[in-house]
Amino acid sequence: MARISLHLSKRSDKTTNMREIMMRFYHGKINQRCGTHIWVPATLWNEKQQELTLPKWRNMTPERKKIKRELAHQASSLHSIKSRVLKAFYKTPQEDIAPGWLRQVLDGNKPAEGKSDSVVAVMDTYIEQAGFSQSRIMHFKSLRRALMRYEAHACRRLTLAKFSAGDIDSIEDFLRSEHILAKDPKYRKTVETVPGSRMPKERGNNAVTCLMRMLRSFFLWAIKHGHTANNPFKTRPIENSVYGTPFFLTVEERNSLYSHDFSPTPKLAAQRDIFIFQCMVGMRVGDLYRLTSDNIVDGTLEYIPAKTAGRRPTTLRVPLNAVALEILHRHSRPAPMPLFPFSSRHKYNCDIKAVIRQAGITRMVSVINPTTGATELHPICDVASSHMARRCFIGNLYKKVKDPNLIGKLTGHTEGSRAFSRYRDIDEDTCRELVEMLE
């Protein structure tokens, strides 16, 4: 497990009486030490916590404010240095870490290294070059941090050439049980060594399956771009994700929500309008937040979905109906301002639940618990979110036309997309129509 310790140098500057913070890096047989070039007053150094303690002055004079700002900057710099060292370590094959490596990193010189075979290091290249949307980048960075924690816990480096089906099993077991490991104080220290990591929570089957699919996509990319010829997933399948029956507002419920009087709460009324507009166009919330009036051309919404912009850039054109045009007119804002008065995405989801609840739409729906996998019943207002608007668009259209490829022209789904089935439900009315065809 990679570990960093900090302490003050025994020697002090004769003129300022300041001492340099020294760093020692440990991992297996690696044990290197050098100065950080950060000098601090010895009286403000907490040796037990290995951190700089800012003075708590009651009377803040301009001089004291200046000193406190400088100390805060030094504390921040120290944190950045630790992150830089750990990042450099995980990018560098262990056999390439020679004496003086730590000094090279701290001095800002890139250690000499050949083409890396490290899974984590090559994944950095993958994230940079694959052209993902911002949300997809965040998901892959989460996977990358999980792999770094696995390496630290297992005390071994994952390489492309030696990655096996057994490693896949081991990593999957780790992902499923990491929340249990997190109860151990020693493992908590392991988590702290990986920059950006948080204490892991229990992952459900779909979450683990998603991460493993992402890892498989990375290996397929690495093979395609000549980083390796090894495909550990060739003989090791990944189980399918399990989704419940898709739920969404019916046309009647959507219209009831739109006609409900929210005049006492104008902010909720605006968020209700945004949600209804999203139900009318079926776009993802990330794309919705990027819209400006420039995306409206002759009564049609035109945009390129961010999710596929880097790999398959396609302009989608969705004609706007009377309700969508009415909402646009009510919240008209000139470019480059956002099309609507958006709140944060978290607040938007909370507001969606609130407006549906206030409109009295409390129909019970079946939901699969993402952690336990058990089927549960909840009022639709309690489980609604921005993504339900996309299901509302697709599900209600499918009841009218029953042609996934035609609807896919409006939503960005490719022909024969398996993901499309997660948005619509073959309900009893559809089944009845099919049986009546036999008459």
Coordinates of C-alpha atoms in Angstrom, one line a residue:
M1 CA 0.0 0.0 0.0
A2 CA 1.4 3.4 -1.0
R3 CA 1.9 5.7 1.9
I4 CA 3.2 9.2 2.5
S5 CA 4.5 10.6 5.8
L6 CA 5.4 14.2 6.5
H7 CA 7.7 15.7 9.2
L8 CA 9.7 18.8 9.9
S9 CA 13.4 18.9 9.1
K10 CA 15.6 19.1 12.2
R11 CA 17.5 22.0 10.7
S12 CA 15.9 25.5 10.7
D13 CA 16.7 28.6 8.6
K14 CA 18.9 30.8 10.7
T15 CA 17.3 34.1 9.6
T16 CA 13.6 33.2 9.7
N17 CA 13.7 30.2 12.1
M18 CA 11.5 28.3 9.7
R19 CA 11.8 24.5 9.0
E20 CA 11.2 22.6 5.8
I21 CA 8.5 20.0 5.6
M22 CA 10.1 16.6 4.6
M23 CA 8.3 13.9 2.7
R24 CA 8.9 10.1 2.9
F25 CA 7.2 7.8 0.4
Y26 CA 6.7 4.1 1.1
H27 CA 5.5 1.2 -1.1
G28 CA 6.8 -2.3 -0.6
K29 CA 10.6 -2.0 -0.9
I30 CA 10.4 1.6 -2.1
N31 CA 11.4 4.0 0.6
Q32 CA 12.4 7.5 -0.6
R33 CA 12.7 10.8 1.3
C34 CA 13.3 14.4 0.3
G35 CA 12.3 18.0 1.1
T36 CA 9.1 19.6 -0.3
H37 CA 10.6 23.1 -0.5
I38 CA 7.8 24.3 1.8
W39 CA 9.1 26.1 4.9
V40 CA 6.8 26.7 7.9
P41 CA 7.1 27.9 11.5
A42 CA 7.8 24.9 13.8
T43 CA 5.2 26.1 16.3
L44 CA 2.4 25.7 13.7
W45 CA 3.2 22.2 12.6
N46 CA 1.0 19.4 14.0
E47 CA 3.4 16.4 14.0
K48 CA 0.6 13.9 15.0
Q49 CA -1.8 15.0 12.2
Q50 CA 1.1 15.7 9.8
E51 CA -0.4 19.0 8.8
L52 CA -0.1 22.7 9.1
T53 CA -2.3 24.3 11.8
L54 CA -3.5 27.8 11.0
P55 CA -3.3 30.3 13.9
K56 CA -6.6 31.4 15.5
W57 CA -6.2 35.0 16.0
R58 CA -9.1 37.1 17.5
N59 CA -7.7 40.4 16.4
M60 CA -7.1 40.1 12.7
T61 CA -4.7 42.9 11.6
P62 CA -3.8 43.4 8.0
E63 CA -0.4 41.8 8.7
R64 CA -2.0 38.8 10.3
K65 CA -4.4 38.4 7.4
K66 CA -1.5 38.3 5.1
I67 CA 0.3 35.7 7.2
K68 CA -2.8 33.5 7.4
R69 CA -3.3 33.7 3.6
E70 CA 0.3 32.6 3.0
L71 CA -0.1 29.7 5.5
A72 CA -3.3 28.6 3.8
H73 CA -1.6 28.7 0.5
Q74 CA 1.2 26.5 1.9
A75 CA -1.3 24.0 3.3
S76 CA -3.0 23.8 -0.1
S77 CA 0.3 23.4 -1.9
L78 CA 1.2 20.6 0.4
H79 CA -2.0 18.8 -0.4
S80 CA -1.4 19.3 -4.1
I81 CA 2.2 17.9 -3.8
K82 CA 0.9 14.7 -2.1
S83 CA -1.7 14.2 -4.9
R84 CA 0.9 14.8 -7.5
V85 CA 3.3 12.2 -6.0
L86 CA 0.5 9.6 -5.8
K87 CA -0.7 10.3 -9.3
A88 CA 2.9 10.0 -10.6
F89 CA 3.3 6.7 -8.7
Y90 CA 0.2 5.1 -10.2
K91 CA 1.2 6.2 -13.7
T92 CA 4.8 4.8 -13.4
P93 CA 5.5 1.1 -13.7
Q94 CA 7.0 0.0 -10.4
E95 CA 10.2 -1.4 -12.0
D96 CA 10.8 2.1 -13.4
I97 CA 10.9 3.8 -10.0
A98 CA 14.6 4.3 -9.4
P99 CA 16.5 6.1 -6.6
G100 CA 15.8 9.8 -6.9
W101 CA 12.3 9.3 -8.4
L102 CA 10.6 11.2 -5.6
R103 CA 13.0 14.1 -6.0
Q104 CA 12.2 14.2 -9.8
V105 CA 8.5 14.3 -9.1
L106 CA 8.7 17.1 -6.5
D107 CA 11.0 19.2 -8.6
G108 CA 8.5 18.9 -11.5
N109 CA 10.7 16.8 -13.7
K110 CA 8.9 13.9 -15.4
P111 CA 10.7 10.7 -14.6
A112 CA 12.0 8.8 -17.5
E113 CA 9.6 6.1 -18.6
G114 CA 8.8 4.1 -21.7
K115 CA 5.5 3.1 -23.0
S116 CA 3.4 2.3 -19.9
D117 CA 1.7 -1.1 -19.5
S118 CA -0.1 0.1 -16.4
V119 CA -3.9 -0.3 -16.6
V120 CA -4.4 2.9 -14.7
A121 CA -1.9 4.9 -16.7
V122 CA -3.3 3.8 -20.1
M123 CA -6.8 4.5 -18.8
D124 CA -5.8 8.1 -18.4
T125 CA -5.0 8.2 -22.1
Y126 CA -8.3 6.5 -22.9
I127 CA -10.2 9.1 -21.0
E128 CA -8.4 11.9 -22.8
Q129 CA -8.7 10.5 -26.3
A130 CA -12.1 8.7 -26.4
G131 CA -14.2 11.9 -26.8
F132 CA -16.6 11.2 -23.9
S133 CA -19.2 13.5 -22.6
Q134 CA -18.4 15.1 -19.2
S135 CA -20.7 12.7 -17.3
R136 CA -19.1 9.7 -19.0
I137 CA -15.6 11.0 -18.1
M138 CA -16.7 11.3 -14.5
H139 CA -17.8 7.6 -14.6
F140 CA -14.5 6.4 -16.0
K141 CA -12.6 8.5 -13.4
S142 CA -14.6 6.8 -10.7
L143 CA -13.7 3.4 -12.2
R144 CA -10.0 4.5 -12.4
R145 CA -10.0 5.4 -8.7
A146 CA -11.6 2.1 -7.8
L147 CA -8.8 0.3 -9.6
M148 CA -6.2 2.3 -7.8
R149 CA -7.8 1.4 -4.5
Y150 CA -7.8 -2.3 -5.6
E151 CA -4.1 -2.0 -6.4
A152 CA -3.3 -0.5 -3.0
H153 CA -5.4 -3.1 -1.2
A154 CA -4.0 -6.0 -3.1
C155 CA -0.4 -4.6 -3.1
R156 CA 0.0 -5.3 -6.8
R157 CA 0.1 -3.4 -10.0
L158 CA -2.5 -4.2 -12.7
T159 CA -0.8 -4.4 -16.2
L160 CA -2.5 -4.9 -19.6
A161 CA -0.3 -7.8 -20.6
K162 CA -0.9 -9.9 -17.5
F163 CA -4.5 -8.9 -16.8
S164 CA -6.5 -12.2 -16.7
A165 CA -10.1 -13.5 -16.2
G166 CA -9.1 -14.2 -12.6
D167 CA -8.3 -10.5 -12.2
I168 CA -11.8 -9.7 -13.5
D169 CA -13.3 -12.0 -10.9
S170 CA -11.1 -10.5 -8.1
I171 CA -11.9 -6.9 -9.1
E172 CA -15.7 -7.7 -9.2
D173 CA -15.6 -9.3 -5.8
F174 CA -13.7 -6.2 -4.5
L175 CA -16.3 -3.8 -5.9
R176 CA -19.1 -5.8 -4.3
S177 CA -17.4 -5.9 -0.9
E178 CA -15.5 -2.6 -0.7
H179 CA -18.2 -1.1 1.6
I180 CA -17.3 -3.8 4.1
L181 CA -13.6 -3.2 3.8
A182 CA -14.2 0.5 4.5
K183 CA -15.2 -0.4 8.1
D184 CA -11.6 -1.3 8.7
P185 CA -9.5 1.8 9.8
K186 CA -6.5 0.4 7.9
Y187 CA -8.5 0.4 4.7
R188 CA -9.7 3.9 5.3
K189 CA -6.1 5.0 5.2
T190 CA -5.8 3.2 1.8
V191 CA -8.8 5.2 0.5
E192 CA -7.1 8.4 1.6
T193 CA -4.0 7.6 -0.5
V194 CA -6.0 7.7 -3.7
P195 CA -6.7 11.3 -4.8
G196 CA -10.4 12.2 -5.1
S197 CA -11.6 9.0 -3.4
R198 CA -14.5 9.0 -1.0
M199 CA -15.5 6.2 1.4
P200 CA -17.3 3.6 -0.7
K201 CA -20.9 2.8 -0.2
E202 CA -22.6 -0.6 -1.0
R203 CA -22.9 -1.1 -4.7
G204 CA -25.9 -2.9 -6.3
N205 CA -25.7 -5.5 -9.1
N206 CA -26.3 -3.0 -11.8
A207 CA -23.7 -0.6 -10.5
V208 CA -21.0 -3.3 -10.5
T209 CA -22.1 -4.6 -13.9
C210 CA -21.8 -1.1 -15.3
L211 CA -18.3 -0.7 -14.0
M212 CA -17.3 -4.1 -15.5
R213 CA -18.7 -3.2 -18.9
M214 CA -16.7 0.0 -18.8
L215 CA -13.6 -1.9 -18.0
R216 CA -14.3 -4.2 -21.0
S217 CA -14.8 -1.2 -23.2
F218 CA -11.4 0.1 -22.1
F219 CA -9.7 -3.2 -23.0
L220 CA -11.4 -3.3 -26.4
W221 CA -10.1 0.3 -27.0
A222 CA -6.6 -0.7 -25.8
I223 CA -6.5 -3.6 -28.2
K224 CA -7.7 -1.5 -31.1
H225 CA -5.0 1.2 -30.5
G226 CA -2.1 -1.2 -30.1
H227 CA -1.6 -0.9 -26.3
T228 CA -2.1 -4.7 -25.8
A229 CA -3.2 -7.9 -27.6
N230 CA -4.6 -9.4 -24.4
N231 CA -8.4 -9.5 -24.1
P232 CA -9.2 -11.0 -20.6
F233 CA -13.0 -10.6 -21.4
K234 CA -12.8 -13.0 -24.4
T235 CA -13.6 -16.0 -22.2
R236 CA -15.2 -14.2 -19.3
P237 CA -18.8 -12.9 -20.0
I238 CA -20.4 -10.1 -18.0
E239 CA -23.9 -10.7 -16.6
N240 CA -26.7 -8.4 -17.8
S241 CA -28.1 -5.5 -15.8
V242 CA -31.6 -6.0 -14.4
Y243 CA -34.1 -3.3 -14.9
G244 CA -37.7 -3.1 -13.6
T245 CA -40.8 -2.1 -15.6
P246 CA -40.2 1.4 -17.0
F247 CA -42.5 3.9 -15.3
F248 CA -43.4 7.4 -16.5
L249 CA -46.3 9.9 -16.5
T250 CA -49.2 9.1 -18.8
V251 CA -50.3 11.8 -21.3
E252 CA -53.3 12.5 -19.0
E253 CA -51.0 12.8 -15.9
R254 CA -48.6 15.0 -17.8
N255 CA -51.4 17.3 -18.9
S256 CA -52.8 17.4 -15.4
L257 CA -49.4 18.5 -14.1
Y258 CA -49.2 21.2 -16.8
S259 CA -52.6 22.6 -16.0
H260 CA -52.1 22.6 -12.2
D261 CA -52.0 26.0 -10.6
F262 CA -48.6 26.8 -9.2
S263 CA -49.0 30.6 -9.1
P264 CA -48.4 30.7 -5.3
T265 CA -44.9 29.3 -6.0
P266 CA -43.5 30.8 -9.2
K267 CA -40.1 29.0 -8.8
L268 CA -41.8 25.7 -8.8
A269 CA -44.0 26.7 -11.7
A270 CA -40.9 27.5 -13.7
Q271 CA -39.3 24.1 -12.9
R272 CA -42.6 22.4 -13.8
D273 CA -42.5 24.1 -17.2
I274 CA -38.9 22.9 -17.8
F275 CA -39.9 19.3 -16.9
I276 CA -43.0 19.4 -19.2
F277 CA -40.8 20.8 -22.0
Q278 CA -38.3 18.0 -21.5
C279 CA -41.3 15.5 -21.6
M280 CA -42.2 17.0 -25.0
V281 CA -38.7 16.7 -26.5
G282 CA -37.3 13.6 -24.8
M283 CA -33.7 14.8 -24.4
R284 CA -31.3 14.0 -21.6
V285 CA -31.0 16.6 -18.8
G286 CA -27.3 17.3 -19.7
D287 CA -28.3 18.3 -23.2
L288 CA -31.3 20.3 -21.9
Y289 CA -29.0 22.4 -19.7
R290 CA -26.8 23.3 -22.7
L291 CA -29.7 24.7 -24.8
T292 CA -29.9 28.3 -25.8
S293 CA -32.3 30.1 -28.2
D294 CA -29.9 29.3 -31.0
N295 CA -31.0 25.7 -30.8
I296 CA -34.5 26.7 -31.8
V297 CA -34.8 26.9 -35.6
D298 CA -38.2 27.5 -37.3
G299 CA -40.1 25.9 -34.5
T300 CA -37.8 22.9 -34.3
L301 CA -35.3 22.0 -31.6
E302 CA -31.9 21.1 -33.0
Y303 CA -29.0 19.7 -31.0
I304 CA -26.2 17.2 -30.9
P305 CA -26.4 14.8 -27.9
A306 CA -23.3 15.1 -25.8
K307 CA -23.3 11.4 -25.0
T308 CA -22.4 10.5 -28.6
A309 CA -20.9 13.7 -29.8
G310 CA -17.3 12.4 -29.7
R311 CA -18.0 9.1 -31.4
R312 CA -21.2 9.5 -33.5
P313 CA -22.1 13.2 -33.8
T314 CA -25.6 13.4 -35.2
T315 CA -27.9 16.4 -35.2
L316 CA -31.3 15.6 -33.8
R317 CA -34.3 17.6 -34.9
V318 CA -37.4 17.5 -32.8
P319 CA -40.5 19.5 -33.9
L320 CA -42.0 21.5 -31.1
N321 CA -45.7 21.1 -30.4
A322 CA -48.0 23.9 -29.1
V323 CA -47.3 23.3 -25.4
A324 CA -43.5 23.3 -25.9
L325 CA -43.7 26.5 -28.0
E326 CA -46.0 28.1 -25.3
I327 CA -43.4 27.3 -22.6
L328 CA -40.6 28.7 -24.7
H329 CA -42.5 31.9 -25.2
R330 CA -43.2 32.2 -21.5
H331 CA -39.5 31.9 -20.6
S332 CA -37.9 33.6 -23.6
R333 CA -34.2 34.4 -23.0
P334 CA -31.7 35.6 -25.6
A335 CA -28.6 33.7 -26.4
P336 CA -26.0 33.0 -25.1
M337 CA -28.2 32.7 -21.9
P338 CA -29.5 29.2 -21.1
L339 CA -32.9 28.5 -22.7
F340 CA -34.6 28.3 -19.2
P341 CA -34.0 29.5 -15.7
F342 CA -32.3 26.3 -14.6
S343 CA -31.4 25.4 -11.0
S344 CA -28.8 22.8 -10.1
R345 CA -29.5 19.3 -11.3
H346 CA -30.0 18.0 -7.8
K347 CA -32.5 20.8 -7.0
Y348 CA -34.2 20.2 -10.4
N349 CA -34.8 16.5 -9.4
C350 CA -36.1 17.6 -6.0
D351 CA -38.4 20.2 -7.6
I352 CA -39.8 17.5 -10.1
K353 CA -40.8 15.3 -7.1
A354 CA -42.4 18.4 -5.4
V355 CA -44.5 19.5 -8.4
I356 CA -45.8 16.0 -9.2
R357 CA -46.7 15.5 -5.5
Q358 CA -48.5 18.9 -5.3
A359 CA -50.4 18.0 -8.5
G360 CA -51.8 15.0 -6.6
I361 CA -50.1 12.4 -8.9
T362 CA -49.3 9.6 -6.5
R363 CA -49.9 6.4 -8.5
M364 CA -47.9 3.5 -7.1
V365 CA -45.2 2.1 -9.3
S366 CA -42.8 -0.9 -9.0
V367 CA -39.2 0.0 -8.6
I368 CA -36.1 -2.2 -8.2
N369 CA -34.0 -1.2 -5.3
P370 CA -30.6 -0.5 -6.8
T371 CA -28.7 -1.9 -3.9
T372 CA -30.7 -5.0 -2.8
G373 CA -32.3 -5.8 -6.2
A374 CA -35.7 -6.3 -4.5
T375 CA -38.9 -5.0 -6.1
E376 CA -40.5 -2.2 -4.1
L377 CA -43.7 -0.1 -4.5
H378 CA -43.4 3.7 -4.3
P379 CA -45.6 6.7 -5.2
I380 CA -44.4 7.9 -8.6
C381 CA -43.9 11.4 -7.2
D382 CA -41.2 10.0 -4.8
V383 CA -39.1 8.3 -7.5
A384 CA -39.5 10.8 -10.3
S385 CA -36.4 12.4 -11.8
S386 CA -35.3 14.3 -14.8
H387 CA -34.7 11.1 -16.7
M388 CA -38.3 10.1 -16.3
A389 CA -39.1 12.9 -18.8
R390 CA -37.2 11.0 -21.4
R391 CA -39.1 7.8 -20.6
C392 CA -42.3 9.8 -20.7
F393 CA -41.5 11.0 -24.3
I394 CA -40.5 7.6 -25.5
G395 CA -43.1 5.5 -23.7
N396 CA -46.1 7.6 -24.7
L397 CA -44.9 7.9 -28.4
Y398 CA -44.4 4.1 -28.5
K399 CA -48.0 3.6 -27.5
K400 CA -49.0 5.6 -30.6
V401 CA -46.5 4.4 -33.3
K402 CA -44.8 1.2 -31.9
D403 CA -41.8 1.8 -34.1
P404 CA -38.5 2.0 -32.1
N405 CA -36.5 3.1 -35.2
L406 CA -38.8 6.0 -35.9
I407 CA -38.8 7.2 -32.3
G408 CA -35.0 6.7 -32.3
K409 CA -34.7 9.4 -34.9
L410 CA -36.0 11.9 -32.3
T411 CA -34.0 10.5 -29.3
G412 CA -30.7 9.5 -30.7
H413 CA -31.1 5.7 -30.2
T414 CA -29.4 3.7 -33.0
E415 CA -31.4 1.2 -35.0
G416 CA -32.0 -2.0 -32.9
S417 CA -30.7 -0.3 -29.7
R418 CA -31.0 -2.7 -26.7
A419 CA -31.1 0.4 -24.4
F420 CA -34.4 1.4 -26.0
S421 CA -36.3 -1.4 -24.2
R422 CA -35.5 0.3 -20.9
Y423 CA -37.7 3.3 -21.9
R424 CA -41.0 1.7 -23.0
D425 CA -43.3 -0.9 -21.6
I426 CA -45.3 -3.3 -23.7
D427 CA -48.5 -2.7 -21.7
E428 CA -51.8 -4.5 -21.7
D429 CA -53.4 -2.3 -24.4
T430 CA -50.6 -3.2 -26.8
C431 CA -50.9 -6.9 -26.0
R432 CA -54.7 -6.7 -26.6
E433 CA -54.1 -5.0 -29.9
L434 CA -51.7 -7.8 -31.0
V435 CA -54.2 -10.5 -30.0
E436 CA -57.0 -8.7 -31.9
M437 CA -54.9 -8.9 -35.1
L438 CA -55.6 -12.7 -35.1
E439 CA -59.4 -12.1 -35.4

